[in-house]
Amino acid sequence: MIVSDFAEYEKNGGKMSYVVHVTAIVEGDLEEIEILINDYRHRCLENQSGMEQFLVCRSVEQTNVFLYTQVFKDQDAHKDHIEGDDPKWFFEQMADMEFNFQGQWVAGIEIESSVGRILN
């Protein structure tokens, strides 16, 4: 959760979100890969109640590099995502289309803002 309202933060039991950043280097038809990644994003947001946001950017300098930021309500929601059908579907599609995907990700718990201070 990106805290836009302190009451919402308190309602969530003071828990901060679990945030995942992915850097993906891909090979193949870049326009088709972009469409596939966008489809994947929408599937995840529709199917996974624990996923709060899924942002995707394409590098300006390296057109075959995509950057994802995924925001989950907690670490368990991320685990559910990883073990779920959506990532399996995505990687099956990548393989079927003979696209290469090399990804690296880092994850962590959002740091708490000072009491009374609001992020965004």
XYZ file of C-alpha atoms in Angstrom, residues 43-44 80-91:
14
model
C -4.294 -10.806 -15.602
C -2.385 -10.473 -12.332
C 0.739 -16.651 -3.685
C 1.559 -14.717 -6.859
C 4.799 -16.616 -7.512
C 3.082 -19.970 -6.961
C -0.039 -18.991 -8.915
C -1.195 -19.584 -12.471
C -0.450 -16.121 -13.874
C 3.370 -16.376 -13.854
C 3.106 -19.921 -15.247
C 0.873 -18.640 -18.054
C 3.274 -15.785 -18.811
C 6.366 -17.984 -19.067
